[in-house]
mmCIF file with all atom_site columns, C-alpha atoms in Angstrom:
data_model
loop_
_atom_site.group_PDB
_atom_site.id
_atom_site.type_symbol
_atom_site.label_atom_id
_atom_site.label_alt_id
_atom_site.label_comp_id
_atom_site.label_asym_id
_atom_site.label_entity_id
_atom_site.label_seq_id
_atom_site.pdbx_PDB_ins_code
_atom_site.Cartn_x
_atom_site.Cartn_y
_atom_site.Cartn_z
_atom_site.occupancy
_atom_site.B_iso_or_equiv
_atom_site.pdbx_formal_charge
_atom_site.auth_seq_id
_atom_site.auth_comp_id
_atom_site.auth_asym_id
_atom_site.auth_atom_id
_atom_site.pdbx_PDB_model_num
ATOM 1  C CA . MET G 1 1  ? 32.098 -23.426 -24.451 1.00 0.00 ? 62  MET G CA 1
ATOM 2  C CA . ALA G 1 2  ? 29.807 -22.812 -21.468 1.00 0.00 ? 63  ALA G CA 1
ATOM 3  C CA . THR G 1 3  ? 30.933 -26.150 -20.024 1.00 0.00 ? 64  THR G CA 1
ATOM 4  C CA . ALA G 1 4  ? 34.574 -25.050 -20.215 1.00 0.00 ? 65  ALA G CA 1
ATOM 5  C CA . ILE G 1 5  ? 33.720 -21.779 -18.482 1.00 0.00 ? 66  ILE G CA 1
ATOM 6  C CA . LEU G 1 6  ? 31.847 -23.599 -15.724 1.00 0.00 ? 67  LEU G CA 1
ATOM 7  C CA . LYS G 1 7  ? 34.911 -25.800 -15.199 1.00 0.00 ? 68  LYS G CA 1
ATOM 8  C CA . THR G 1 8  ? 37.256 -22.804 -14.957 1.00 0.00 ? 69  THR G CA 1
ATOM 9  C CA . ASP G 1 9  ? 38.944 -22.700 -11.576 1.00 0.00 ? 70  ASP G CA 1
ATOM 10 C CA . PRO G 1 10 ? 37.892 -19.408 -9.923  1.00 0.00 ? 71  PRO G CA 1
ATOM 11 C CA . ALA G 1 11 ? 41.367 -19.131 -8.393  1.00 0.00 ? 72  ALA G CA 1
ATOM 12 C CA . HIS G 1 12 ? 42.899 -19.006 -11.877 1.00 0.00 ? 73  HIS G CA 1
ATOM 13 C CA . VAL G 1 13 ? 40.909 -15.892 -12.774 1.00 0.00 ? 74  VAL G CA 1
ATOM 14 C CA . SER G 1 14 ? 41.312 -14.126 -9.428  1.00 0.00 ? 75  SER G CA 1
ATOM 15 C CA . ARG G 1 15 ? 44.952 -15.128 -8.792  1.00 0.00 ? 76  ARG G CA 1
ATOM 16 C CA . PRO G 1 16 ? 46.410 -11.849 -10.171 1.00 0.00 ? 77  PRO G CA 1
ATOM 17 C CA . LEU G 1 17 ? 44.218 -9.974  -7.715  1.00 0.00 ? 78  LEU G CA 1
ATOM 18 C CA . ALA G 1 18 ? 45.141 -12.174 -4.765  1.00 0.00 ? 79  ALA G CA 1
ATOM 19 C CA . GLU G 1 19 ? 48.856 -11.844 -5.577  1.00 0.00 ? 80  GLU G CA 1
ATOM 20 C CA . HIS G 1 20 ? 48.471 -8.122  -4.870  1.00 0.00 ? 81  HIS G CA 1
ATOM 21 C CA . GLY G 1 21 ? 46.181 -8.505  -1.843  1.00 0.00 ? 82  GLY G CA 1
ATOM 22 C CA . LEU G 1 22 ? 43.127 -7.393  -3.845  1.00 0.00 ? 83  LEU G CA 1
ATOM 23 C CA . THR G 1 23 ? 39.581 -8.636  -4.340  1.00 0.00 ? 84  THR G CA 1
ATOM 24 C CA . TRP G 1 24 ? 37.034 -7.817  -7.059  1.00 0.00 ? 85  TRP G CA 1
ATOM 25 C CA . ASP G 1 25 ? 35.555 -5.216  -4.665  1.00 0.00 ? 86  ASP G CA 1
ATOM 26 C CA . ASP G 1 26 ? 38.814 -3.216  -4.725  1.00 0.00 ? 87  ASP G CA 1
ATOM 27 C CA . LEU G 1 27 ? 38.449 -2.463  -8.434  1.00 0.00 ? 88  LEU G CA 1
ATOM 28 C CA . ALA G 1 28 ? 36.886 0.642   -9.945  1.00 0.00 ? 89  ALA G CA 1
ATOM 29 C CA . VAL G 1 29 ? 36.279 -1.072  -13.296 1.00 0.00 ? 90  VAL G CA 1
ATOM 30 C CA . ILE G 1 30 ? 36.216 -4.695  -14.454 1.00 0.00 ? 91  ILE G CA 1
ATOM 31 C CA . CYS G 1 31 ? 36.348 -5.159  -18.230 1.00 0.00 ? 92  CYS G CA 1
ATOM 32 C CA . VAL G 1 32 ? 35.631 -8.602  -19.680 1.00 0.00 ? 93  VAL G CA 1
ATOM 33 C CA . HIS G 1 33 ? 35.954 -9.754  -23.288 1.00 0.00 ? 94  HIS G CA 1
ATOM 34 C CA . GLN G 1 34 ? 34.402 -12.944 -24.660 1.00 0.00 ? 95  GLN G CA 1
ATOM 35 C CA . ALA G 1 35 ? 33.220 -13.124 -28.246 1.00 0.00 ? 96  ALA G CA 1
ATOM 36 C CA . SER G 1 36 ? 30.178 -15.288 -27.492 1.00 0.00 ? 97  SER G CA 1
ATOM 37 C CA . LEU G 1 37 ? 27.462 -13.354 -25.643 1.00 0.00 ? 98  LEU G CA 1
ATOM 38 C CA . PRO G 1 38 ? 25.978 -16.491 -23.995 1.00 0.00 ? 99  PRO G CA 1
ATOM 39 C CA . SER G 1 39 ? 29.468 -17.502 -22.827 1.00 0.00 ? 100 SER G CA 1
ATOM 40 C CA . LEU G 1 40 ? 30.158 -13.967 -21.600 1.00 0.00 ? 101 LEU G CA 1
ATOM 41 C CA . ARG G 1 41 ? 26.982 -14.074 -19.515 1.00 0.00 ? 102 ARG G CA 1
ATOM 42 C CA . THR G 1 42 ? 27.874 -17.528 -18.162 1.00 0.00 ? 103 THR G CA 1
ATOM 43 C CA . PHE G 1 43 ? 31.336 -16.322 -17.147 1.00 0.00 ? 104 PHE G CA 1
ATOM 44 C CA . CYS G 1 44 ? 30.084 -13.099 -15.552 1.00 0.00 ? 105 CYS G CA 1
ATOM 45 C CA . ASP G 1 45 ? 27.338 -14.936 -13.677 1.00 0.00 ? 106 ASP G CA 1
ATOM 46 C CA . ARG G 1 46 ? 29.843 -17.522 -12.411 1.00 0.00 ? 107 ARG G CA 1
ATOM 47 C CA . PHE G 1 47 ? 32.195 -14.846 -11.095 1.00 0.00 ? 108 PHE G CA 1
ATOM 48 C CA . ASP G 1 48 ? 29.490 -12.318 -10.145 1.00 0.00 ? 109 ASP G CA 1
ATOM 49 C CA . LEU G 1 49 ? 30.856 -9.696  -12.537 1.00 0.00 ? 110 LEU G CA 1
ATOM 50 C CA . PRO G 1 50 ? 28.999 -7.061  -14.554 1.00 0.00 ? 111 PRO G CA 1
ATOM 51 C CA . THR G 1 51 ? 28.046 -7.922  -18.141 1.00 0.00 ? 112 THR G CA 1
ATOM 52 C CA . GLU G 1 52 ? 28.282 -4.711  -20.126 1.00 0.00 ? 113 GLU G CA 1
ATOM 53 C CA . HIS G 1 53 ? 29.078 -5.756  -23.693 1.00 0.00 ? 114 HIS G CA 1
ATOM 54 C CA . GLY G 1 54 ? 29.024 -8.634  -26.091 1.00 0.00 ? 115 GLY G CA 1
ATOM 55 C CA . ASN G 1 55 ? 31.392 -9.159  -28.964 1.00 0.00 ? 116 ASN G CA 1
ATOM 56 C CA . LEU G 1 56 ? 32.960 -5.905  -30.123 1.00 0.00 ? 117 LEU G CA 1
ATOM 57 C CA . VAL G 1 57 ? 35.883 -7.844  -31.555 1.00 0.00 ? 118 VAL G CA 1
ATOM 58 C CA . ALA G 1 58 ? 39.274 -6.354  -30.642 1.00 0.00 ? 119 ALA G CA 1
ATOM 59 C CA . CYS G 1 59 ? 37.862 -3.136  -29.177 1.00 0.00 ? 120 CYS G CA 1
ATOM 60 C CA . THR G 1 60 ? 35.692 -4.629  -26.392 1.00 0.00 ? 121 THR G CA 1
ATOM 61 C CA . LEU G 1 61 ? 38.067 -3.731  -23.554 1.00 0.00 ? 122 LEU G CA 1
ATOM 62 C CA . ALA G 1 62 ? 38.873 -0.289  -24.979 1.00 0.00 ? 123 ALA G CA 1
ATOM 63 C CA . VAL G 1 63 ? 35.165 0.546   -25.347 1.00 0.00 ? 124 VAL G CA 1
ATOM 64 C CA . GLN G 1 64 ? 34.483 -0.514  -21.765 1.00 0.00 ? 125 GLN G CA 1
ATOM 65 C CA . LEU G 1 65 ? 37.364 1.627   -20.484 1.00 0.00 ? 126 LEU G CA 1
ATOM 66 C CA . THR G 1 66 ? 36.197 4.630   -22.517 1.00 0.00 ? 127 THR G CA 1
ATOM 67 C CA . GLN G 1 67 ? 32.639 4.303   -21.246 1.00 0.00 ? 128 GLN G CA 1
ATOM 68 C CA . ALA G 1 68 ? 33.852 3.988   -17.660 1.00 0.00 ? 129 ALA G CA 1
ATOM 69 C CA . LEU G 1 69 ? 35.908 7.175   -18.110 1.00 0.00 ? 130 LEU G CA 1
ATOM 70 C CA . GLU G 1 70 ? 33.001 9.072   -19.663 1.00 0.00 ? 131 GLU G CA 1
ATOM 71 C CA . ALA G 1 71 ? 30.657 7.907   -16.881 1.00 0.00 ? 132 ALA G CA 1
ATOM 72 C CA . GLY G 1 72 ? 33.090 9.064   -14.196 1.00 0.00 ? 133 GLY G CA 1
ATOM 73 C CA . ARG G 1 73 ? 33.603 5.532   -12.858 1.00 0.00 ? 134 ARG G CA 1
ATOM 74 C CA . LEU G 1 74 ? 37.319 5.560   -13.685 1.00 0.00 ? 135 LEU G CA 1
ATOM 75 C CA . ARG G 1 75 ? 39.775 8.088   -12.343 1.00 0.00 ? 136 ARG G CA 1
ATOM 76 C CA . ARG G 1 76 ? 43.557 8.439   -12.197 1.00 0.00 ? 137 ARG G CA 1
ATOM 77 C CA . GLY G 1 77 ? 44.937 6.002   -9.620  1.00 0.00 ? 138 GLY G CA 1
ATOM 78 C CA . ASP G 1 78 ? 41.960 3.595   -9.773  1.00 0.00 ? 139 ASP G CA 1
ATOM 79 C CA . LEU G 1 79 ? 42.536 -0.126  -10.066 1.00 0.00 ? 140 LEU G CA 1
ATOM 80 C CA . VAL G 1 80 ? 41.225 -1.818  -13.204 1.00 0.00 ? 141 VAL G CA 1
ATOM 81 C CA . THR G 1 81 ? 41.084 -5.460  -14.210 1.00 0.00 ? 142 THR G CA 1
ATOM 82 C CA . LEU G 1 82 ? 41.022 -6.631  -17.807 1.00 0.00 ? 143 LEU G CA 1
ATOM 83 C CA . VAL G 1 83 ? 39.813 -10.197 -18.359 1.00 0.00 ? 144 VAL G CA 1
ATOM 84 C CA . GLY G 1 84 ? 40.068 -11.939 -21.710 1.00 0.00 ? 145 GLY G CA 1
ATOM 85 C CA . LEU G 1 85 ? 38.503 -15.288 -22.518 1.00 0.00 ? 146 LEU G CA 1
ATOM 86 C CA . ALA G 1 86 ? 39.491 -17.282 -25.580 1.00 0.00 ? 147 ALA G CA 1
ATOM 87 C CA . GLY G 1 87 ? 36.874 -19.805 -26.520 1.00 0.00 ? 148 GLY G CA 1
ATOM 88 C CA . GLY G 1 88 ? 36.110 -20.361 -22.851 1.00 0.00 ? 149 GLY G CA 1
ATOM 89 C CA . ILE G 1 89 ? 39.194 -22.543 -22.679 1.00 0.00 ? 150 ILE G CA 1
ATOM 90 C CA . SER G 1 90 ? 41.962 -20.063 -21.887 1.00 0.00 ? 151 SER G CA 1
ATOM 91 C CA . THR G 1 91 ? 41.774 -16.949 -19.763 1.00 0.00 ? 152 THR G CA 1
ATOM 92 C CA . ALA G 1 92 ? 43.989 -14.000 -18.978 1.00 0.00 ? 153 ALA G CA 1
ATOM 93 C CA . THR G 1 93 ? 43.535 -11.510 -16.156 1.00 0.00 ? 154 THR G CA 1
ATOM 94 C CA . MET G 1 94 ? 45.535 -8.301  -15.840 1.00 0.00 ? 155 MET G CA 1
ATOM 95 C CA . VAL G 1 95 ? 45.396 -5.760  -13.018 1.00 0.00 ? 156 VAL G CA 1
ATOM 96 C CA . LEU G 1 96 ? 46.505 -2.212  -13.712 1.00 0.00 ? 157 LEU G CA 1
ATOM 97 C CA . ARG G 1 97 ? 46.445 1.148   -12.010 1.00 0.00 ? 158 ARG G CA 1
ATOM 98 C CA . TRP G 1 98 ? 44.899 3.820   -14.214 1.00 0.00 ? 159 TRP G CA 1
#
């Protein structure tokens, strides 16, 4: 799985940002889900993203959003990116305004 993550084209993950003229630095919160903690760390290291959680099954992204809200890191109007990795082979990136 780590090999697949290392082969992931960085443009594929950041394309939704670039399509809106954004970079990772424009985001208030970046939430990443990957069930395998070693693969999560590999992905986050490769893309220089924070590693906050391991496998929390279907609630990983929701927990990260809740914690960002409670910590005051997420406010109305902020940009958020949700990244989901499936087995290190497929990825999905979504940008949203909170």
